[in-house]
């Protein structure tokens, strides 16, 4: 088993809705979500192909990431099937900021914005070996 050592941390105005979007549209898997009512103190979503993100409500107090603004960020996710993610994003009506394309460095991918404005890029580029 590979251990993930980097976890992007994001803030959302409506973190409960963000979790649903990231699971239902992008394909993340909800592993944990802690908090009362609409507030999310900590959530962990895993990516089926490895890695994941953490997120929480922007209205949280006393967090180490209090200075982060909701809806700001950019995350790159490696996937073997960017076309499938792209189809779900388009069907959900999310805004594409870069349509699906082949890159000159050998990757196939696209970039979109989630309903709160965070940029999500999906592509086949897994880094330099």
Tab-separated table of C-alpha atoms in Angstrom:
chain	number	residue	atom	x	y	z
A	1	UNK	CA	0.000	0.000	0.000
A	2	UNK	CA	1.232	3.476	-0.898
A	3	UNK	CA	0.961	6.175	1.751
A	4	UNK	CA	-0.157	9.624	0.615
A	5	UNK	CA	2.139	12.299	1.984
A	6	UNK	CA	0.603	15.415	0.427
A	7	UNK	CA	-3.012	16.385	1.097
A	8	UNK	CA	-4.360	19.575	-0.484
A	9	UNK	CA	-6.580	21.339	2.060
A	10	UNK	CA	-9.527	23.380	0.772
A	11	UNK	CA	-12.157	25.615	2.344
A	12	UNK	CA	-15.754	25.883	1.172
A	13	UNK	CA	-18.662	28.151	2.090
A	14	UNK	CA	-20.928	25.107	1.878
A	15	UNK	CA	-18.616	22.199	2.648
A	16	UNK	CA	-21.441	19.635	2.859
A	17	UNK	CA	-22.539	20.506	-0.693
A	18	UNK	CA	-18.903	20.497	-1.836
A	19	UNK	CA	-18.458	16.950	-0.523
A	20	UNK	CA	-21.515	15.812	-2.492
A	21	UNK	CA	-20.232	17.514	-5.668
A	22	UNK	CA	-16.731	16.085	-5.351
A	23	UNK	CA	-18.109	12.596	-4.741
A	24	UNK	CA	-21.007	12.582	-7.202
A	25	UNK	CA	-19.441	14.564	-10.064
A	26	UNK	CA	-15.685	14.081	-9.818
A	27	UNK	CA	-15.639	10.564	-8.368
A	28	UNK	CA	-13.927	11.053	-5.005
A	29	UNK	CA	-14.816	8.693	-2.138
A	30	UNK	CA	-15.866	10.184	1.198
A	31	UNK	CA	-13.755	8.622	3.949
A	32	UNK	CA	-14.584	10.963	6.839
A	33	UNK	CA	-16.590	14.099	7.576
A	34	UNK	CA	-16.701	15.568	11.081
A	35	UNK	CA	-18.735	18.520	12.305
A	36	UNK	CA	-22.185	19.507	13.491
A	37	UNK	CA	-25.044	20.535	11.221
A	38	UNK	CA	-23.873	22.366	8.117
A	39	UNK	CA	-20.367	22.924	9.526
A	40	UNK	CA	-17.566	20.576	8.484
A	41	UNK	CA	-14.567	20.671	10.811
A	42	UNK	CA	-12.638	18.108	8.780
A	43	UNK	CA	-13.426	15.925	5.787
A	44	UNK	CA	-11.223	13.474	3.946
A	45	UNK	CA	-11.996	12.407	0.400
A	46	UNK	CA	-9.870	9.812	-1.353
A	47	UNK	CA	-9.213	9.556	-5.069
A	48	UNK	CA	-9.776	5.959	-6.268
A	49	UNK	CA	-6.478	6.005	-8.185
A	50	UNK	CA	-4.491	7.233	-5.162
A	51	UNK	CA	-4.214	10.303	-2.958
A	52	UNK	CA	-6.960	12.579	-1.790
A	53	UNK	CA	-7.984	15.969	-0.446
A	54	UNK	CA	-9.059	17.358	2.898
A	55	UNK	CA	-11.617	20.101	3.225
A	56	UNK	CA	-13.659	22.020	5.734
A	57	UNK	CA	-16.073	24.859	6.222
A	58	UNK	CA	-14.789	28.388	5.787
A	59	UNK	CA	-16.737	29.409	8.884
A	60	UNK	CA	-14.618	27.234	11.189
A	61	UNK	CA	-12.766	28.988	13.971
A	62	UNK	CA	-9.549	27.903	15.614
A	63	UNK	CA	-8.281	25.977	12.586
A	64	UNK	CA	-4.680	26.032	11.466
A	65	UNK	CA	-5.931	27.018	8.007
A	66	UNK	CA	-8.253	29.853	9.100
A	67	UNK	CA	-6.566	32.257	6.689
A	68	UNK	CA	-7.700	30.290	3.639
A	69	UNK	CA	-10.570	31.833	1.734
A	70	UNK	CA	-13.441	29.665	0.536
A	71	UNK	CA	-13.473	28.862	-3.165
A	72	UNK	CA	-9.788	29.546	-3.777
A	73	UNK	CA	-7.378	26.883	-4.951
A	74	UNK	CA	-6.216	24.672	-7.759
A	75	UNK	CA	-5.738	20.901	-7.617
A	76	UNK	CA	-4.264	18.548	-10.219
A	77	UNK	CA	-5.542	14.963	-10.119
A	78	UNK	CA	-3.906	12.117	-12.029
A	79	UNK	CA	-6.362	9.783	-13.718
A	80	UNK	CA	-6.109	7.091	-16.347
A	81	UNK	CA	-9.519	8.115	-17.722
A	82	UNK	CA	-9.889	11.910	-17.946
A	83	UNK	CA	-12.605	11.431	-20.575
A	84	UNK	CA	-14.939	9.795	-18.036
A	85	UNK	CA	-14.407	12.578	-15.486
A	86	UNK	CA	-14.881	15.166	-18.249
A	87	UNK	CA	-18.234	13.620	-19.233
A	88	UNK	CA	-19.476	13.828	-15.616
A	89	UNK	CA	-18.297	17.431	-15.261
A	90	UNK	CA	-20.013	18.493	-18.491
A	91	UNK	CA	-23.229	16.639	-17.547
A	92	UNK	CA	-23.228	18.436	-14.177
A	93	UNK	CA	-22.900	21.821	-15.923
A	94	UNK	CA	-19.595	22.809	-14.382
A	95	UNK	CA	-17.572	25.518	-16.097
A	96	UNK	CA	-14.666	24.239	-18.193
A	97	UNK	CA	-11.649	26.551	-18.171
A	98	UNK	CA	-9.665	24.267	-20.495
A	99	UNK	CA	-11.449	21.656	-22.554
A	100	UNK	CA	-10.210	18.105	-22.931
A	101	UNK	CA	-7.049	18.046	-25.032
A	102	UNK	CA	-3.729	16.365	-25.729
A	103	UNK	CA	-0.734	18.255	-24.330
A	104	UNK	CA	2.663	18.452	-26.032
A	105	UNK	CA	4.242	16.738	-22.995
A	106	UNK	CA	2.110	13.615	-23.486
A	107	UNK	CA	-0.796	14.197	-21.139
A	108	UNK	CA	-4.496	14.163	-21.929
A	109	UNK	CA	-6.663	16.254	-19.641
A	110	UNK	CA	-8.839	19.257	-18.880
A	111	UNK	CA	-9.530	21.880	-16.220
A	112	UNK	CA	-12.845	22.920	-14.688
A	113	UNK	CA	-14.148	25.030	-11.808
A	114	UNK	CA	-16.361	23.561	-9.124
A	115	UNK	CA	-19.518	25.431	-8.009
A	116	UNK	CA	-17.530	27.521	-5.489
A	117	UNK	CA	-14.735	28.375	-7.929
A	118	UNK	CA	-11.900	25.983	-7.093
A	119	UNK	CA	-10.018	24.834	-10.187
A	120	UNK	CA	-9.713	21.076	-10.735
A	121	UNK	CA	-7.383	19.731	-13.427
A	122	UNK	CA	-7.546	16.077	-14.432
A	123	UNK	CA	-4.967	14.459	-16.631
A	124	UNK	CA	-2.879	11.434	-17.400
A	125	UNK	CA	0.432	13.141	-16.557
A	126	UNK	CA	1.749	11.448	-13.396
A	127	UNK	CA	5.001	13.350	-13.084
A	128	UNK	CA	8.508	12.658	-14.303
A	129	UNK	CA	9.810	9.209	-13.328
